[in-house]
Amino acid sequence: VDTLQAGLWADIYNVEQRPLNPAEAVSFVEAPGNGAAVVFIGSVRNRNQGRDVVGVSYDVFEPLAKKSFVDICEEARRQWSPELRMCIVHAKGRLDVGGISVIIAAASPHRDEAFKACRYAIEEIKLRSAVWKQEHYTDGDSEWLQGHALCGHSHD
Amino acid sequence: MKVTVQLHGAFKQLGDQIELTLAYGTRVADLQELFMKTVEKCNPELYKQGWLRASRFCDDTRILRASQPLNDGQRLIILPPVSGG
């Protein structure tokens, strides 16, 4: 999968070595013809399902996760505008509360396409991308979160 | 024959990977059954959490069909339900 192509960048950063950088994502999607850029920044919350969270570890299967990011961007372009420029970068490794886990940037000539593409990308990542979250709590306990089962094979 | 399963998510509790010995001609669906039995034996607590039925197996590019036959020495990746973002 070509994860860095014209107008499309999909990446995974090991955040223990290199934090996610919103400015970098925005600068990738900017272009003279684009009058709108929308950025979604996902970060670690201090509370989830009634428990006090101190951090989250992200496990990623990179080949498939990157491929899903590229697929999602291409789908957004087909659906809304071939002129969309998009960037998806996801964290791998452990983050403390407030740490950035995902950045999605979308830019297009007009705002509507950029808003829709950005929203589409985050919702699809949650359903389709090979990423797993382990929460760490103030009491020292840790738990892998229940997520969305991938469709694809199994009972054919 | 032997296959290696790379572990992710909750299955990381068992290590980074697990090697399983299978009969020749084994398919992905059979591997899933054997994998479940293995987890039940070595980590009953994890087994009870019910991740396995909702998990899929893949290679580097795609999710594999249940009917797909496996090859000796093949490396697979188990994908439990995802929770990114």
mmCIF file of N, CA, C and O in Angstrom, chain B residues 21-48:
data_model
loop_
_atom_site.group_PDB
_atom_site.id
_atom_site.type_symbol
_atom_site.label_atom_id
_atom_site.label_comp_id
_atom_site.label_asym_id
_atom_site.label_seq_id
_atom_site.Cartn_x
_atom_site.Cartn_y
_atom_site.Cartn_z
ATOM 1 N N THR B 21 0.518 -26.489 16.246
ATOM 2 C CA THR B 21 0.746 -27.623 15.358
ATOM 3 C C THR B 21 -0.604 -28.121 14.855
ATOM 4 O O THR B 21 -1.517 -28.390 15.639
ATOM 5 N N LEU B 22 -0.717 -28.218 13.551
ATOM 6 C CA LEU B 22 -1.999 -28.562 12.928
ATOM 7 C C LEU B 22 -1.814 -29.698 11.932
ATOM 8 O O LEU B 22 -0.708 -29.912 11.428
ATOM 9 N N ALA B 23 -2.892 -30.379 11.616
ATOM 10 C CA ALA B 23 -2.848 -31.419 10.583
ATOM 11 C C ALA B 23 -2.787 -30.736 9.214
ATOM 12 O O ALA B 23 -3.330 -29.634 9.043
ATOM 13 N N TYR B 24 -2.128 -31.390 8.254
ATOM 14 C CA TYR B 24 -2.111 -30.839 6.895
ATOM 15 C C TYR B 24 -3.540 -30.727 6.382
ATOM 16 O O TYR B 24 -4.386 -31.571 6.687
ATOM 17 N N GLY B 25 -3.819 -29.676 5.638
ATOM 18 C CA GLY B 25 -5.169 -29.492 5.109
ATOM 19 C C GLY B 25 -6.075 -28.704 6.040
ATOM 20 O O GLY B 25 -7.237 -28.474 5.738
ATOM 21 N N THR B 26 -5.516 -28.300 7.176
ATOM 22 C CA THR B 26 -6.314 -27.519 8.128
ATOM 23 C C THR B 26 -6.725 -26.175 7.527
ATOM 24 O O THR B 26 -5.961 -25.546 6.806
ATOM 25 N N ARG B 27 -7.945 -25.764 7.819
ATOM 26 C CA ARG B 27 -8.456 -24.493 7.313
ATOM 27 C C ARG B 27 -8.527 -23.469 8.441
ATOM 28 O O ARG B 27 -8.399 -23.815 9.609
ATOM 29 N N VAL B 28 -8.797 -22.239 8.067
ATOM 30 C CA VAL B 28 -8.850 -21.144 9.043
ATOM 31 C C VAL B 28 -9.866 -21.449 10.158
ATOM 32 O O VAL B 28 -9.597 -21.219 11.332
ATOM 33 N N ALA B 29 -11.008 -22.018 9.785
ATOM 34 C CA ALA B 29 -12.045 -22.319 10.795
ATOM 35 C C ALA B 29 -11.531 -23.325 11.836
ATOM 36 O O ALA B 29 -11.836 -23.202 13.029
ATOM 37 N N ASP B 30 -10.741 -24.313 11.370
ATOM 38 C CA ASP B 30 -10.184 -25.310 12.302
ATOM 39 C C ASP B 30 -9.154 -24.669 13.223
ATOM 40 O O ASP B 30 -9.062 -24.995 14.409
ATOM 41 N N LEU B 31 -8.376 -23.755 12.637
ATOM 42 C CA LEU B 31 -7.374 -23.035 13.427
ATOM 43 C C LEU B 31 -8.061 -22.255 14.549
ATOM 44 O O LEU B 31 -7.606 -22.238 15.689
ATOM 45 N N GLN B 32 -9.187 -21.634 14.218
ATOM 46 C CA GLN B 32 -9.920 -20.854 15.220
ATOM 47 C C GLN B 32 -10.353 -21.751 16.393
ATOM 48 O O GLN B 32 -10.219 -21.369 17.555
ATOM 49 N N GLU B 33 -10.835 -22.953 16.063
ATOM 50 C CA GLU B 33 -11.245 -23.907 17.105
ATOM 51 C C GLU B 33 -10.057 -24.293 17.987
ATOM 52 O O GLU B 33 -10.140 -24.304 19.210
ATOM 53 N N LEU B 34 -8.938 -24.637 17.336
ATOM 54 C CA LEU B 34 -7.753 -25.059 18.078
ATOM 55 C C LEU B 34 -7.211 -23.910 18.931
ATOM 56 O O LEU B 34 -6.813 -24.113 20.083
ATOM 57 N N PHE B 35 -7.242 -22.731 18.362
ATOM 58 C CA PHE B 35 -6.766 -21.559 19.093
ATOM 59 C C PHE B 35 -7.617 -21.347 20.351
ATOM 60 O O PHE B 35 -7.113 -21.077 21.432
ATOM 61 N N MET B 36 -8.935 -21.511 20.195
ATOM 62 C CA MET B 36 -9.845 -21.357 21.345
ATOM 63 C C MET B 36 -9.519 -22.359 22.439
ATOM 64 O O MET B 36 -9.482 -22.020 23.620
ATOM 65 N N LYS B 37 -9.291 -23.609 22.026
ATOM 66 C CA LYS B 37 -8.967 -24.655 23.027
ATOM 67 C C LYS B 37 -7.659 -24.327 23.733
ATOM 68 O O LYS B 37 -7.524 -24.548 24.944
ATOM 69 N N THR B 38 -6.700 -23.817 22.969
ATOM 70 C CA THR B 38 -5.397 -23.478 23.546
ATOM 71 C C THR B 38 -5.543 -22.363 24.575
ATOM 72 O O THR B 38 -4.984 -22.432 25.673
ATOM 73 N N VAL B 39 -6.322 -21.349 24.238
ATOM 74 C CA VAL B 39 -6.520 -20.232 25.172
ATOM 75 C C VAL B 39 -7.278 -20.709 26.411
ATOM 76 O O VAL B 39 -6.935 -20.345 27.541
ATOM 77 N N GLU B 40 -8.268 -21.561 26.199
ATOM 78 C CA GLU B 40 -9.063 -22.075 27.327
ATOM 79 C C GLU B 40 -8.149 -22.786 28.331
ATOM 80 O O GLU B 40 -8.315 -22.660 29.537
ATOM 81 N N LYS B 41 -7.165 -23.530 27.784
ATOM 82 C CA LYS B 41 -6.248 -24.287 28.628
ATOM 83 C C LYS B 41 -5.234 -23.378 29.335
ATOM 84 O O LYS B 41 -5.004 -23.520 30.520
ATOM 85 N N CYS B 42 -4.629 -22.441 28.586
ATOM 86 C CA CYS B 42 -3.528 -21.680 29.207
ATOM 87 C C CYS B 42 -3.967 -20.374 29.866
ATOM 88 O O CYS B 42 -3.215 -19.810 30.648
ATOM 89 N N ASN B 43 -5.160 -19.876 29.558
ATOM 90 C CA ASN B 43 -5.628 -18.657 30.239
ATOM 91 C C ASN B 43 -7.168 -18.647 30.299
ATOM 92 O O ASN B 43 -7.831 -17.959 29.534
ATOM 93 N N PRO B 44 -7.725 -19.438 31.241
ATOM 94 C CA PRO B 44 -9.190 -19.572 31.320
ATOM 95 C C PRO B 44 -9.900 -18.230 31.508
ATOM 96 O O PRO B 44 -11.007 -18.039 31.010
ATOM 97 N N GLU B 45 -9.238 -17.312 32.219
ATOM 98 C CA GLU B 45 -9.836 -15.999 32.477
ATOM 99 C C GLU B 45 -10.051 -15.240 31.160
ATOM 100 O O GLU B 45 -11.113 -14.676 30.900
ATOM 101 N N LEU B 46 -9.027 -15.262 30.312
ATOM 102 C CA LEU B 46 -9.089 -14.614 29.002
ATOM 103 C C LEU B 46 -10.134 -15.307 28.118
ATOM 104 O O LEU B 46 -10.891 -14.655 27.400
ATOM 105 N N TYR B 47 -10.169 -16.623 28.200
ATOM 106 C CA TYR B 47 -11.138 -17.393 27.411
ATOM 107 C C TYR B 47 -12.564 -16.967 27.744
ATOM 108 O O TYR B 47 -13.395 -16.761 26.869
ATOM 109 N N LYS B 48 -12.794 -16.787 29.052
ATOM 110 C CA LYS B 48 -14.159 -16.435 29.505
ATOM 111 C C LYS B 48 -14.590 -15.046 29.048
ATOM 112 O O LYS B 48 -15.773 -14.737 29.012
#
